[in-house]
Amino acid sequence: MATASPVEEIDRHAHTRPRSAKLHLFESEAGHFALDVESGNIHPLPARHANVLDATLRLGDPGRAELTALAFGIVTPAAMPAAAPASVPVKAISLAVAQTCNLGCTYCYAQQGTFGGTAGSMPPDVARAAIDRLVGEAASGESLTLAFMGGEPLVNRNTLHASTRYAASAAAARGVRIGFTMTTNATLLNHEDIALFEEYGFTLTVSLDGLEATHDSLRPFRSGKGSFEQVARNVKALFVAERRRYRVLARVTVTPKNLDLPEIMSGLLDMGFDAIMFSPMVSAPSGKDEMDAADLDRLLEQLIRCGDIFRESLRQGRILPFSNVTTTLQRIHFQQREQYPCGAGRGYMGVSAEGGLYACHRFVNDEDGLMGDVFTGVDQSRQSNWLDSRHLQKQSPCSTCWARYLCSGSCHYESIKRGRPACDYIRGWLNYCLVLYTELLRSNPDSLERILTVH
């Protein structure tokens, strides 16, 4: 098979690469459209207007194209972006209750759960101190989140169970609401855990990287034995109850070795997951199984195939729980003009087993994300510096990209550690979802309305 020339490789993404900081043109079965970047509005265009704007942008004259778009009434004068806040109160924390793991995943971002340190478990007093700080700084009526991470959190089951009950009691006494989440490999689940999830209405994220052969090659036990059979058996136990208070999501870390996404999605749907999310391995501490440009191109192709399956399902009246689509459509519809990609270092922080506060769970034991500790609280100077340096307008080339408010600069950890190799993939997926959004708005508005309420 002939290898694509460099020109062909460039052309593959030409229609989604930034040509203007203020507008993005695209076409769907519903017609020609322009995304007004600043407002988030999507404007239908007569073909002649679309052709004029496209021709001007092809000439490399975005200023003239933007003036023309302004005359057409489809571009909003740029508003001053919101300034970086000096501090943000923490409303969510993740506890690394076990900085160790029973699996030996090939790409592990947590370095087998130790985050580059010594394997260990979070003592109960550290967990209580973290919870006391989270709950104690909340005002009555606020909503908080307590997440359990690792490593594998169920390695330290006793602290996980005790911390859940302690947090629920503390929140009730304070007059605040608290939700619970856990990310797990699901190999250690037992009936006591399931009873806890039911009692407190957990949201569980199960790490599953494909069907049996693929998953076993990427996520074996330390002994080298595959883990899929045990995961599948335990996940099945989660779905026994017809009605349950907890939700179970599947998260697939995509590497160059598991890019058959439609097959994976079909298998996970058959297992009964409430939602499925694909996330590329862009930055691993070891560098192993990271995605390069060619891998990311193939990922986009595969994700679009999954999107087409989602679209066909809609025609049959079924909304597949495919989070990559549903969350993006919601972001487009609600015109979220975010200056940060997530809550890391703002309303959310990760807590190490020793009690260190970090920008998120991926920064545990990493000086780049250190924010203080649970005993003395957030270091306001560190948080202020983080919020300023990570603000969207400080990111290059994000501040001039049409996708900036839909992407918000992408994962902090990945951009700090590896730069931004995934921009073409991200823009390609956003463009696909813009096309899908306009088509649904015209031909299937009832389904779109239902999608907008998916959690």
Coordinates of C-alpha atoms in Angstrom, one line a residue:
M1 CA 0.0 0.0 0.0
A2 CA 1.4 3.4 -0.9
T3 CA 2.5 5.7 1.9
A4 CA 0.8 9.0 2.1
S5 CA 3.0 12.0 1.1
P6 CA 3.8 14.8 3.6
V7 CA 1.4 17.0 1.6
E8 CA -1.4 14.5 2.0
E9 CA -0.7 14.2 5.7
I10 CA -1.0 18.0 6.0
D11 CA -4.2 18.1 4.0
R12 CA -5.9 15.6 6.2
H13 CA -6.4 18.2 8.9
A14 CA -6.4 21.4 6.7
H15 CA -10.2 21.9 7.1
T16 CA -9.9 21.9 10.9
R17 CA -6.6 23.7 11.5
P18 CA -7.1 27.3 12.8
R19 CA -7.5 29.9 10.0
S20 CA -9.1 32.5 12.2
A21 CA -9.2 33.1 16.0
K22 CA -12.8 34.3 15.7
L23 CA -14.6 31.9 13.4
H24 CA -14.7 28.4 12.2
L25 CA -16.4 27.3 9.0
F26 CA -17.9 23.8 8.5
E27 CA -20.5 22.0 6.4
S28 CA -23.0 19.3 7.3
E29 CA -26.1 17.7 5.7
A30 CA -28.0 20.7 7.2
G31 CA -26.0 23.2 5.2
H32 CA -23.1 25.6 5.7
F33 CA -22.3 27.0 9.1
A34 CA -19.9 29.3 11.0
L35 CA -19.0 29.0 14.6
D36 CA -18.6 32.4 16.3
V37 CA -15.8 31.5 18.6
E38 CA -16.4 34.2 21.2
S39 CA -20.1 33.7 21.7
G40 CA -20.3 30.0 20.9
N41 CA -23.2 30.7 18.5
I42 CA -23.5 28.6 15.4
H43 CA -24.8 30.5 12.4
P44 CA -26.3 29.0 9.2
L45 CA -24.8 30.6 6.1
P46 CA -26.0 31.0 2.6
A47 CA -23.6 29.1 0.3
R48 CA -22.4 32.3 -1.3
H49 CA -21.4 33.8 2.1
A50 CA -19.7 30.5 3.1
N51 CA -17.7 30.6 -0.2
V52 CA -16.6 34.2 0.2
L53 CA -15.4 33.6 3.8
D54 CA -13.7 30.4 2.8
A55 CA -11.9 31.9 -0.1
T56 CA -10.7 34.9 2.0
L57 CA -9.4 32.5 4.7
R58 CA -7.6 30.4 2.0
L59 CA -5.8 33.6 1.0
G60 CA -4.5 33.8 4.5
D61 CA -6.3 37.0 5.4
P62 CA -8.2 36.2 8.6
G63 CA -8.6 39.9 9.4
R64 CA -10.5 40.6 6.2
A65 CA -12.6 37.4 6.7
E66 CA -13.5 38.5 10.2
L67 CA -14.6 42.0 9.0
T68 CA -16.7 40.3 6.3
A69 CA -18.2 38.0 8.9
L70 CA -19.0 41.0 11.1
A71 CA -20.8 42.6 8.2
F72 CA -22.8 39.3 7.8
G73 CA -23.7 39.5 11.5
I74 CA -22.1 36.3 12.5
V75 CA -19.1 37.4 14.5
T76 CA -19.2 38.9 18.0
P77 CA -16.6 41.5 18.9
A78 CA -14.1 39.9 21.1
A79 CA -14.9 40.2 24.8
M80 CA -12.2 40.6 27.4
P81 CA -11.5 37.1 28.7
A82 CA -12.2 36.5 32.4
A83 CA -9.0 37.2 34.4
A84 CA -7.4 34.4 36.3
P85 CA -8.8 34.2 39.9
A86 CA -6.3 34.5 42.7
S87 CA -7.8 31.5 44.5
V88 CA -10.6 29.1 44.2
P89 CA -12.2 27.1 47.2
V90 CA -11.7 23.4 46.9
K91 CA -15.0 21.5 46.4
A92 CA -13.7 18.1 45.4
I93 CA -10.7 16.0 46.4
S94 CA -9.4 12.6 45.4
L95 CA -7.7 10.4 48.0
A96 CA -4.8 8.2 46.9
V97 CA -5.8 5.7 49.6
A98 CA -3.5 3.1 48.1
Q99 CA -0.3 4.2 46.4
T100 CA 0.2 0.6 45.2
C101 CA -1.5 -1.7 42.8
N102 CA -2.1 -5.4 42.1
L103 CA -1.8 -4.9 38.3
G104 CA 1.2 -4.3 36.2
C105 CA -0.3 -2.1 33.4
T106 CA 2.2 -1.5 30.6
Y107 CA 1.7 2.3 30.4
C108 CA 0.7 3.2 34.0
Y109 CA 0.7 6.9 34.6
A110 CA 0.9 6.3 38.3
Q111 CA 4.0 4.1 38.0
Q112 CA 2.3 1.0 39.3
G113 CA 0.5 3.2 41.8
T114 CA 3.6 4.6 43.6
F115 CA 3.8 7.8 41.6
G116 CA 7.6 7.4 41.6
G117 CA 7.8 7.0 45.4
T118 CA 7.5 4.2 47.9
A119 CA 4.5 1.9 47.8
G120 CA 2.1 2.5 50.7
S121 CA -1.4 3.2 51.9
M122 CA -3.0 6.3 53.3
P123 CA -3.3 6.2 57.1
P124 CA -6.8 6.8 58.4
D125 CA -5.8 10.1 60.1
V126 CA -4.6 11.5 56.8
A127 CA -7.9 10.6 55.2
R128 CA -9.8 12.2 58.0
A129 CA -7.7 15.4 57.9
A130 CA -8.4 15.7 54.2
I131 CA -12.1 15.2 54.7
D132 CA -12.2 17.6 57.6
R133 CA -10.6 20.3 55.5
L134 CA -12.9 19.7 52.5
V135 CA -16.1 19.7 54.6
G136 CA -15.0 22.3 57.1
E137 CA -14.4 24.9 54.5
A138 CA -17.7 24.4 52.8
A139 CA -20.8 26.6 53.3
S140 CA -24.1 25.1 54.3
G141 CA -26.0 23.8 51.2
E142 CA -22.9 23.4 49.0
S143 CA -22.2 20.2 47.0
L144 CA -18.9 18.4 47.5
T145 CA -17.2 15.4 45.9
L146 CA -14.9 12.8 47.5
A147 CA -13.1 10.5 45.0
F148 CA -11.0 7.5 45.7
M149 CA -8.0 6.9 43.5
G150 CA -4.7 5.0 43.4
G151 CA -3.0 2.8 42.6
E152 CA -5.9 0.6 43.2
P153 CA -8.0 2.0 46.0
L154 CA -9.5 -1.3 47.0
V155 CA -6.0 -2.4 48.1
N156 CA -6.8 -0.2 51.1
R157 CA -10.4 -1.2 51.5
N158 CA -10.7 -0.5 55.3
T159 CA -9.7 3.2 54.8
L160 CA -11.9 3.5 51.8
H161 CA -15.0 2.2 53.7
A162 CA -14.3 4.1 56.9
S163 CA -13.6 7.4 55.0
T164 CA -16.9 7.1 53.1
R165 CA -18.9 6.8 56.3
Y166 CA -16.9 9.5 58.0
A167 CA -17.3 11.9 55.2
A168 CA -21.1 11.3 54.9
S169 CA -21.5 11.9 58.6
A170 CA -19.3 15.0 58.6
A171 CA -21.2 16.4 55.6
A172 CA -24.6 15.8 57.2
A173 CA -23.4 17.6 60.4
R174 CA -22.2 20.5 58.3
G175 CA -25.4 20.7 56.2
V176 CA -23.6 20.0 52.9
R177 CA -24.2 17.4 50.2
I178 CA -21.4 15.0 49.3
G179 CA -21.1 12.6 46.4
F180 CA -18.6 9.7 46.1
T181 CA -16.7 8.4 43.1
M182 CA -14.0 5.7 42.7
T183 CA -11.7 4.7 39.8
T184 CA -10.9 1.0 40.0
N185 CA -9.5 -1.9 38.0
A186 CA -12.4 -4.0 39.5
T187 CA -10.3 -7.0 40.2
L188 CA -10.8 -6.8 44.0
L189 CA -14.5 -6.0 44.2
N190 CA -16.5 -7.9 46.7
H191 CA -20.1 -7.9 48.0
E192 CA -19.3 -5.6 50.9
D193 CA -17.9 -3.0 48.5
I194 CA -21.1 -3.3 46.3
A195 CA -23.2 -2.7 49.4
L196 CA -21.2 0.4 50.2
F197 CA -21.7 1.7 46.7
E198 CA -25.4 1.2 46.9
E199 CA -25.7 2.8 50.3
Y200 CA -23.9 5.9 49.3
G201 CA -24.8 6.1 45.6
F202 CA -21.2 6.0 44.2
T203 CA -20.2 6.7 40.7
L204 CA -17.7 4.0 39.7
T205 CA -15.2 4.2 36.8
V206 CA -13.9 0.9 35.8
S207 CA -10.6 0.9 33.8
L208 CA -11.1 -1.6 30.9
D209 CA -8.8 -1.4 27.8
G210 CA -10.6 -3.6 25.4
L211 CA -11.9 -7.2 25.1
E212 CA -10.1 -10.1 26.7
A213 CA -6.9 -10.5 24.6
T214 CA -6.2 -6.8 24.3
H215 CA -7.1 -6.0 27.9
D216 CA -4.9 -8.8 29.2
S217 CA -1.9 -7.6 27.2
L218 CA -2.2 -4.1 28.5
R219 CA -3.5 -4.7 32.1
P220 CA -2.1 -8.0 33.4
F221 CA -1.6 -8.9 37.0
R222 CA 1.9 -8.4 38.4
S223 CA 2.4 -12.1 37.7
G224 CA 1.7 -11.6 34.0
K225 CA -1.6 -13.4 34.1
G226 CA -4.5 -11.6 32.4
S227 CA -7.0 -9.8 34.5
F228 CA -10.0 -9.5 32.1
E229 CA -11.8 -12.7 33.3
Q230 CA -11.8 -11.5 36.9
V231 CA -12.8 -7.9 35.9
A232 CA -15.7 -9.2 33.8
R233 CA -17.0 -11.5 36.6
N234 CA -16.9 -8.7 39.2
V235 CA -18.5 -6.1 36.8
K236 CA -21.3 -8.6 36.2
A237 CA -22.0 -8.6 39.9
L238 CA -22.4 -4.8 39.8
F239 CA -25.2 -5.1 37.3
V240 CA -27.2 -7.8 39.1
A241 CA -29.6 -5.4 40.7
E242 CA -32.3 -4.1 38.3
R243 CA -32.5 -0.8 40.2
R244 CA -29.4 0.6 41.9
R245 CA -28.2 3.9 43.3
Y246 CA -24.7 3.6 42.0
R247 CA -23.5 4.2 38.4
V248 CA -20.8 2.2 36.6
L249 CA -18.8 3.8 33.8
A250 CA -16.1 2.2 31.6
R251 CA -12.9 4.2 30.8
V252 CA -10.7 2.9 28.1
T253 CA -7.1 4.2 27.9
V254 CA -6.3 4.1 24.2
T255 CA -2.8 3.2 23.2
P256 CA -1.4 2.2 19.8
K257 CA -2.3 -1.4 20.8
N258 CA -6.0 -1.1 21.3
L259 CA -7.3 1.1 18.5
D260 CA -10.3 -1.1 17.4
L261 CA -12.7 1.2 19.1
P262 CA -16.0 0.1 17.5
E263 CA -15.4 -3.5 18.6
I264 CA -14.4 -2.4 22.1
M265 CA -17.5 -0.1 22.4
S266 CA -19.8 -3.0 21.3
G267 CA -18.3 -5.3 23.9
L268 CA -18.6 -2.8 26.7
L269 CA -22.2 -2.0 25.7
D270 CA -22.9 -5.7 25.9
M271 CA -21.5 -5.8 29.5
G272 CA -24.0 -3.1 30.5
F273 CA -22.0 -0.1 31.4
D274 CA -23.9 3.2 32.1
A275 CA -21.4 5.2 30.1
I276 CA -18.2 4.5 28.0
M277 CA -15.3 7.0 27.5
F278 CA -12.2 6.6 25.4
S279 CA -9.1 8.6 26.4
P280 CA -5.8 8.6 24.6
M281 CA -2.5 7.8 26.4
V282 CA -0.7 11.1 25.5
S283 CA 1.8 11.2 28.3
A284 CA 3.1 8.2 30.4
P285 CA 6.0 8.6 32.9
S286 CA 7.8 5.8 31.1
G287 CA 7.0 7.0 27.6
K288 CA 5.7 3.5 26.9
D289 CA 2.5 3.1 24.7
E290 CA 2.2 6.9 24.2
M291 CA 0.3 7.9 21.0
D292 CA 2.2 9.6 18.2
A293 CA 0.8 11.7 15.4
A294 CA -0.1 8.6 13.2
D295 CA -1.7 6.9 16.2
L296 CA -3.8 10.0 17.0
D297 CA -4.9 10.2 13.3
R298 CA -6.1 6.6 13.5
L299 CA -7.8 7.2 16.9
L300 CA -9.8 10.1 15.3
E301 CA -10.9 7.8 12.4
Q302 CA -11.9 5.1 14.9
L303 CA -13.7 7.5 17.2
I304 CA -15.6 8.9 14.2
R305 CA -16.7 5.3 13.4
C306 CA -18.0 5.1 16.9
G307 CA -19.8 8.4 16.4
D308 CA -21.4 7.1 13.2
I309 CA -22.7 4.1 15.2
F310 CA -24.1 6.5 17.8
R311 CA -25.8 8.5 15.0
E312 CA -27.3 5.4 13.5
S313 CA -28.6 4.3 16.9
L314 CA -30.3 7.6 17.3
R315 CA -32.2 7.0 14.1
Q316 CA -33.6 3.8 15.8
G317 CA -34.6 5.8 18.9
R318 CA -31.7 4.7 21.1
I319 CA -29.1 6.9 22.8
L320 CA -25.9 4.9 23.3
P321 CA -24.0 5.9 26.5
F322 CA -21.0 7.1 24.5
S323 CA -19.6 9.9 26.6
N324 CA -17.2 11.2 24.1
V325 CA -20.2 12.3 22.0
T326 CA -22.7 13.3 24.6
T327 CA -20.4 15.5 26.7
T328 CA -19.1 17.3 23.6
L329 CA -22.6 17.9 22.3
Q330 CA -23.5 19.3 25.7
R331 CA -20.5 21.6 25.7
I332 CA -21.4 22.9 22.2
H333 CA -25.0 23.5 23.1
F334 CA -24.5 25.2 26.4
Q335 CA -21.7 27.4 24.9
Q336 CA -19.4 26.9 27.8
R337 CA -16.7 29.5 27.6
E338 CA -14.2 27.9 29.9
Q339 CA -10.7 29.3 30.6
Y340 CA -9.5 26.0 32.1
P341 CA -10.0 22.4 30.8
C342 CA -11.0 21.0 34.2
G343 CA -11.0 21.7 37.9
A344 CA -7.4 20.7 38.6
G345 CA -5.7 23.2 40.9
R346 CA -9.0 25.1 41.2
G347 CA -12.0 23.4 42.8
Y348 CA -10.4 20.0 42.7
M349 CA -7.2 18.6 44.2
G350 CA -5.5 15.2 44.7
V351 CA -4.3 14.1 48.0
S352 CA -1.3 11.8 48.3
A353 CA -1.0 9.0 50.9
E354 CA 1.2 11.3 53.0
G355 CA -1.3 14.1 52.9
G356 CA 0.2 16.3 50.2
L357 CA -2.2 18.4 48.1
Y358 CA -1.6 18.4 44.4
A359 CA -3.3 20.0 41.4
C360 CA -4.9 16.6 40.6
H361 CA -4.5 12.9 41.0
R362 CA -2.0 12.8 38.1
F363 CA 0.3 15.2 39.8
V364 CA 0.6 13.2 43.1
N365 CA 4.3 13.4 44.3
D366 CA 5.1 15.8 41.5
E367 CA 6.5 19.2 42.4
D368 CA 5.0 20.7 39.2
G369 CA 1.5 20.3 40.8
L370 CA 2.2 20.7 44.5
M371 CA -0.4 22.9 46.2
G372 CA 0.1 22.4 50.0
D373 CA -1.0 19.7 52.4
V374 CA -4.1 18.7 54.2
F375 CA -2.8 19.7 57.6
T376 CA -1.9 23.3 56.8
G377 CA -4.2 23.8 53.8
V378 CA -3.7 25.1 50.3
D379 CA -0.6 27.2 49.7
Q380 CA -2.4 30.4 48.3
S381 CA 0.8 31.5 46.5
R382 CA 1.2 28.2 44.7
Q383 CA -2.5 28.1 43.7
S384 CA -2.5 31.7 42.5
N385 CA 0.6 31.0 40.3
W386 CA -1.0 27.9 39.0
L387 CA -4.3 29.7 38.1
D388 CA -2.4 32.4 36.4
S389 CA 0.1 30.3 34.4
R390 CA -2.5 27.7 33.3
H391 CA -5.1 30.2 32.2
L392 CA -6.3 29.7 28.7
Q393 CA -5.1 33.0 27.4
K394 CA -1.5 32.1 28.6
Q395 CA -1.4 28.9 26.5
S396 CA 0.2 28.8 23.1
P397 CA -1.1 28.2 20.5
C398 CA -4.5 27.9 22.3
S399 CA -5.3 31.6 22.5
T400 CA -5.6 31.9 18.7
C401 CA -7.3 28.6 18.0
W402 CA -11.0 28.4 17.1
A403 CA -11.5 25.4 19.4
R404 CA -10.1 27.1 22.5
Y405 CA -13.4 27.4 24.4
L406 CA -14.4 23.9 23.6
C407 CA -11.0 22.4 24.4
S408 CA -9.8 24.9 27.0
G409 CA -6.2 24.0 26.5
S410 CA -6.5 20.2 27.1
C411 CA -5.1 18.3 30.1
H412 CA -2.7 20.3 32.3
Y413 CA -0.6 17.3 33.0
E414 CA -0.2 16.2 29.4
S415 CA 0.6 19.7 28.1
I416 CA 3.2 20.3 30.9
K417 CA 4.9 17.0 30.4
R418 CA 4.6 16.5 26.6
G419 CA 3.3 19.7 25.0
R420 CA 0.2 19.5 22.7
P421 CA 0.6 16.7 20.2
A422 CA -3.1 15.9 20.1
C423 CA -4.4 19.3 18.8
D424 CA -5.3 18.0 15.3
Y425 CA -7.2 15.0 16.9
I426 CA -9.1 17.3 19.3
R427 CA -10.1 19.7 16.6
G428 CA -11.1 16.9 14.3
W429 CA -13.4 15.4 16.9
L430 CA -14.9 18.8 17.8
N431 CA -15.6 19.5 14.1
Y432 CA -17.3 16.1 13.8
C433 CA -19.5 16.9 16.8
L434 CA -20.3 20.3 15.4
V435 CA -21.5 18.7 12.2
L436 CA -23.5 16.1 14.2
Y437 CA -25.0 18.9 16.4
T438 CA -26.3 20.9 13.4
E439 CA -27.7 17.7 11.8
L440 CA -29.6 16.7 15.0
L441 CA -30.8 20.2 15.5
R442 CA -32.5 20.0 12.1
S443 CA -33.6 16.4 11.7
N444 CA -33.8 14.9 15.2
P445 CA -34.3 17.7 17.8
D446 CA -36.1 15.4 20.2
S447 CA -33.1 13.1 20.5
L448 CA -30.8 16.1 20.9
E449 CA -32.9 17.3 23.8
R450 CA -32.6 13.9 25.5
I451 CA -28.8 13.9 24.9
L452 CA -28.5 17.3 26.6
T453 CA -29.8 15.8 29.9
V454 CA -27.5 12.8 29.9
H455 CA -25.2 12.7 32.9

